[in-house]
mmCIF file of C-alpha atoms in Angstrom:
data_model
loop_
_atom_site.group_PDB
_atom_site.id
_atom_site.type_symbol
_atom_site.label_atom_id
_atom_site.label_comp_id
_atom_site.label_asym_id
_atom_site.label_seq_id
_atom_site.Cartn_x
_atom_site.Cartn_y
_atom_site.Cartn_z
ATOM 1 C CA UNK A 168 -162.524 -32.632 45.190
ATOM 2 C CA UNK A 169 -162.659 -30.146 42.413
ATOM 3 C CA UNK A 170 -163.366 -31.167 38.917
ATOM 4 C CA UNK A 171 -160.023 -30.566 36.859
ATOM 5 C CA UNK A 172 -162.170 -30.012 33.573
ATOM 6 C CA UNK A 173 -162.974 -26.528 34.741
ATOM 7 C CA UNK A 174 -159.285 -25.444 34.891
ATOM 8 C CA UNK A 175 -157.682 -23.708 31.941
ATOM 9 C CA UNK A 176 -154.980 -25.598 30.113
ATOM 10 C CA UNK A 177 -151.398 -25.329 31.246
ATOM 11 C CA UNK A 178 -149.762 -22.820 28.653
ATOM 12 C CA UNK A 179 -147.219 -24.585 26.323
ATOM 13 C CA UNK A 180 -143.662 -24.348 27.945
ATOM 14 C CA UNK A 181 -144.936 -24.284 31.559
ATOM 15 C CA UNK A 182 -144.493 -21.578 33.952
ATOM 16 C CA UNK A 183 -140.964 -20.597 32.723
ATOM 17 C CA UNK A 184 -140.615 -17.375 31.016
ATOM 18 C CA UNK A 185 -137.465 -16.206 28.904
ATOM 19 C CA UNK A 186 -134.981 -13.998 30.803
ATOM 20 C CA UNK A 187 -134.730 -10.601 29.470
ATOM 21 C CA UNK A 188 -131.319 -8.412 29.516
ATOM 22 C CA UNK A 189 -131.547 -4.774 29.763
ATOM 23 C CA UNK A 190 -128.749 -2.122 28.831
ATOM 24 C CA UNK A 191 -128.576 0.074 31.592
ATOM 25 C CA UNK A 192 -125.386 1.855 30.435
ATOM 26 C CA UNK A 193 -127.370 4.956 29.276
ATOM 27 C CA UNK A 194 -129.211 5.250 32.615
ATOM 28 C CA UNK A 195 -126.577 6.923 35.128
ATOM 29 C CA UNK A 196 -128.779 6.698 38.276
ATOM 30 C CA UNK A 197 -129.099 3.148 38.075
ATOM 31 C CA UNK A 198 -125.360 2.793 37.467
ATOM 32 C CA UNK A 199 -124.485 4.977 40.407
ATOM 33 C CA UNK A 200 -127.076 2.780 42.677
ATOM 34 C CA UNK A 201 -125.512 -0.468 41.412
ATOM 35 C CA UNK A 202 -122.100 0.798 42.218
ATOM 36 C CA UNK A 203 -123.162 1.934 45.653
ATOM 37 C CA UNK A 204 -125.000 -1.531 46.419
ATOM 38 C CA UNK A 205 -121.497 -3.296 45.373
ATOM 39 C CA UNK A 206 -119.467 -1.155 47.621
ATOM 40 C CA UNK A 207 -121.787 -1.633 50.472
ATOM 41 C CA UNK A 208 -121.842 -5.378 50.124
ATOM 42 C CA UNK A 209 -117.964 -5.791 49.079
ATOM 43 C CA UNK A 210 -117.325 -4.931 52.794
ATOM 44 C CA UNK A 211 -119.242 -7.942 54.000
ATOM 45 C CA UNK A 212 -116.928 -10.302 52.110
ATOM 46 C CA UNK A 213 -114.145 -11.878 54.062
ATOM 47 C CA UNK A 214 -111.616 -11.510 51.428
ATOM 48 C CA UNK A 215 -112.020 -7.923 50.452
ATOM 49 C CA UNK A 216 -110.294 -5.026 51.984
ATOM 50 C CA UNK A 217 -112.423 -2.767 53.961
ATOM 51 C CA UNK A 218 -109.999 0.045 53.890
ATOM 52 C CA UNK A 219 -111.492 0.999 50.686
ATOM 53 C CA UNK A 220 -115.014 1.449 52.064
ATOM 54 C CA UNK A 221 -115.160 5.073 51.688
ATOM 55 C CA UNK A 222 -118.129 7.135 50.941
ATOM 56 C CA UNK A 223 -118.271 10.705 49.854
ATOM 57 C CA UNK A 224 -120.782 13.603 49.857
ATOM 58 C CA UNK A 225 -122.361 12.487 46.567
ATOM 59 C CA UNK A 226 -123.226 9.248 48.093
ATOM 60 C CA UNK A 227 -125.211 10.487 50.953
ATOM 61 C CA UNK A 228 -128.589 10.939 49.278
ATOM 62 C CA UNK A 229 -128.351 7.497 47.984
ATOM 63 C CA UNK A 230 -127.507 6.066 51.229
ATOM 64 C CA UNK A 231 -130.408 7.797 52.973
ATOM 65 C CA UNK A 232 -132.599 6.366 50.294
ATOM 66 C CA UNK A 233 -131.405 2.843 50.991
ATOM 67 C CA UNK A 234 -132.338 3.284 54.687
ATOM 68 C CA UNK A 235 -135.868 4.075 53.835
ATOM 69 C CA UNK A 236 -136.257 0.772 51.822
ATOM 70 C CA UNK A 237 -138.058 -1.544 54.143
ATOM 71 C CA UNK A 238 -139.855 -4.828 53.960
ATOM 72 C CA UNK A 239 -137.790 -6.589 51.447
ATOM 73 C CA UNK A 240 -135.630 -9.597 52.673
ATOM 74 C CA UNK A 241 -133.432 -9.215 49.793
ATOM 75 C CA UNK A 242 -131.984 -5.919 50.692
ATOM 76 C CA UNK A 243 -131.941 -6.354 54.558
ATOM 77 C CA UNK A 244 -128.034 -6.744 54.526
ATOM 78 C CA UNK A 245 -127.793 -3.797 52.158
ATOM 79 C CA UNK A 246 -129.977 -1.634 54.396
ATOM 80 C CA UNK A 247 -127.846 -2.538 57.512
ATOM 81 C CA UNK A 248 -124.673 -1.658 55.760
ATOM 82 C CA UNK A 249 -126.117 1.679 54.473
ATOM 83 C CA UNK A 250 -127.047 2.448 58.051
ATOM 84 C CA UNK A 251 -123.396 1.789 59.222
ATOM 85 C CA UNK A 252 -122.176 3.863 56.132
ATOM 86 C CA UNK A 253 -124.280 6.911 57.330
ATOM 87 C CA UNK A 254 -122.138 6.921 60.428
ATOM 88 C CA UNK A 255 -119.210 8.049 58.402
ATOM 89 C CA UNK A 256 -120.930 11.501 57.637
ATOM 90 C CA UNK A 257 -121.000 14.382 60.071
ATOM 91 C CA UNK A 258 -124.107 15.442 58.186
ATOM 92 C CA UNK A 259 -126.994 16.761 59.800
ATOM 93 C CA UNK A 260 -129.230 14.742 57.654
ATOM 94 C CA UNK A 261 -127.319 11.494 58.251
ATOM 95 C CA UNK A 262 -127.422 12.154 62.126
ATOM 96 C CA UNK A 263 -131.145 12.908 62.031
ATOM 97 C CA UNK A 264 -131.934 9.650 60.185
ATOM 98 C CA UNK A 265 -129.684 7.476 62.420
ATOM 99 C CA UNK A 266 -131.598 8.946 65.183
ATOM 100 C CA UNK A 267 -134.886 8.174 63.793
ATOM 101 C CA UNK A 268 -133.834 4.528 62.973
ATOM 102 C CA UNK A 269 -132.391 4.089 66.513
ATOM 103 C CA UNK A 270 -135.844 5.269 68.418
ATOM 104 C CA UNK A 271 -138.278 3.607 65.898
ATOM 105 C CA UNK A 272 -139.814 0.376 67.432
ATOM 106 C CA UNK A 273 -141.076 -0.611 64.152
ATOM 107 C CA UNK A 274 -137.439 -1.157 62.948
ATOM 108 C CA UNK A 275 -135.768 -4.437 63.610
ATOM 109 C CA UNK A 276 -133.414 -4.761 66.327
ATOM 110 C CA UNK A 277 -130.276 -5.111 63.985
ATOM 111 C CA UNK A 278 -131.051 -2.015 62.176
ATOM 112 C CA UNK A 279 -131.623 -0.059 65.498
ATOM 113 C CA UNK A 280 -128.377 -1.369 67.079
ATOM 114 C CA UNK A 281 -126.449 -0.601 63.744
ATOM 115 C CA UNK A 282 -127.937 2.769 63.972
ATOM 116 C CA UNK A 283 -126.808 3.354 67.675
ATOM 117 C CA UNK A 284 -123.319 2.164 66.753
ATOM 118 C CA UNK A 285 -122.979 4.168 63.783
ATOM 119 C CA UNK A 286 -123.920 7.200 65.883
ATOM 120 C CA UNK A 287 -121.084 6.344 68.245
ATOM 121 C CA UNK A 288 -120.525 9.073 70.931
ATOM 122 C CA UNK A 289 -123.033 11.381 69.309
ATOM 123 C CA UNK A 290 -125.814 8.696 70.279
ATOM 124 C CA UNK A 291 -124.518 8.385 73.964
ATOM 125 C CA UNK A 292 -127.234 10.257 75.475
ATOM 126 C CA UNK A 293 -129.682 7.664 74.113
ATOM 127 C CA UNK A 294 -127.845 4.740 76.158
ATOM 128 C CA UNK A 295 -129.581 5.604 79.228
ATOM 129 C CA UNK A 296 -132.983 5.695 77.237
ATOM 130 C CA UNK A 297 -132.354 2.192 75.838
ATOM 131 C CA UNK A 298 -131.540 0.554 79.208
ATOM 132 C CA UNK A 299 -135.470 0.264 79.654
ATOM 133 C CA UNK A 300 -136.350 -0.497 76.094
ATOM 134 C CA UNK A 301 -139.183 -2.946 75.299
ATOM 135 C CA UNK A 302 -136.881 -5.063 73.253
ATOM 136 C CA UNK A 303 -134.663 -7.285 75.294
ATOM 137 C CA UNK A 304 -131.689 -7.348 72.689
ATOM 138 C CA UNK A 305 -131.813 -3.415 72.579
ATOM 139 C CA UNK A 306 -131.921 -3.181 76.227
ATOM 140 C CA UNK A 307 -128.957 -5.737 76.570
ATOM 141 C CA UNK A 308 -126.897 -3.941 74.055
ATOM 142 C CA UNK A 309 -127.467 -0.595 75.870
ATOM 143 C CA UNK A 310 -126.600 -1.967 79.378
ATOM 144 C CA UNK A 311 -123.238 -3.551 77.824
ATOM 145 C CA UNK A 312 -122.282 -0.223 76.405
ATOM 146 C CA UNK A 313 -122.969 1.728 79.630
ATOM 147 C CA UNK A 314 -121.110 -1.058 81.631
ATOM 148 C CA UNK A 315 -118.202 -0.357 79.196
ATOM 149 C CA UNK A 316 -118.163 -3.854 77.581
ATOM 150 C CA UNK A 317 -119.068 -2.691 74.022
ATOM 151 C CA UNK A 318 -117.260 -0.027 71.920
ATOM 152 C CA UNK A 319 -118.944 3.462 71.927
ATOM 153 C CA UNK A 320 -116.855 4.656 68.740
ATOM 154 C CA UNK A 321 -118.328 4.736 65.471
ATOM 155 C CA UNK A 322 -118.707 1.478 63.856
ATOM 156 C CA UNK A 323 -116.854 0.683 60.782
ATOM 157 C CA UNK A 324 -118.663 -1.935 58.567
ATOM 158 C CA UNK A 325 -118.786 -5.500 59.723
ATOM 159 C CA UNK A 326 -116.886 -8.108 57.940
ATOM 160 C CA UNK A 327 -117.198 -11.725 57.999
ATOM 161 C CA UNK A 328 -114.363 -13.407 60.196
ATOM 162 C CA UNK A 329 -111.860 -15.694 58.196
ATOM 163 C CA UNK A 330 -111.445 -19.037 59.294
ATOM 164 C CA UNK A 331 -107.695 -19.700 59.720
ATOM 165 C CA UNK A 332 -107.906 -22.934 61.263
ATOM 166 C CA UNK A 333 -106.421 -24.588 58.183
ATOM 167 C CA UNK A 334 -104.006 -21.689 57.310
ATOM 168 C CA UNK A 335 -100.159 -22.642 57.367
ATOM 169 C CA UNK A 336 -97.449 -20.211 57.080
ATOM 170 C CA UNK A 337 -95.725 -21.839 54.490
ATOM 171 C CA UNK A 338 -98.864 -21.956 51.984
ATOM 172 C CA UNK A 339 -98.814 -19.174 49.357
ATOM 173 C CA UNK A 340 -102.502 -18.847 48.748
ATOM 174 C CA UNK A 341 -103.254 -18.587 52.351
ATOM 175 C CA UNK A 342 -100.597 -15.843 52.991
ATOM 176 C CA UNK A 343 -102.345 -13.839 50.426
ATOM 177 C CA UNK A 344 -105.698 -14.117 52.086
ATOM 178 C CA UNK A 345 -104.770 -14.103 55.737
#
């Protein structure tokens, strides 16, 4: 057993540090990224309106950047939403990035499928290639698309389904949500 007299003393206050607030109002690039992140994540809420999920040409560079950010568990949903958002663009850069994500075996299956769905009909020629993919998830998805049981259109952002089991027509709050 280790002798505890050789361990340095615990600093007073324990292992907690005070939080620091930073004013980012003077940093437009950070504000643009925070606003884009909010728009991407808003579409995952069951109570938000997905019709305002629009991206302009000014968002393309940031969306491409988000799709390159890997290996952070906290941004996995954000990255997937950015991949789906790239499907809204008819830009050569966006299509090329979606193609790379689709064929990259190092990518997670959910990212590859999201990229394939975002390509829509533009990725139709890849379906036959993925019917023999190493990943059973990708292979099953490609086989179902080829069989016609999955939509081949461009995919809009996924939205969490609403639980309407307790919804009553006369309930005013429920009518607003449902």
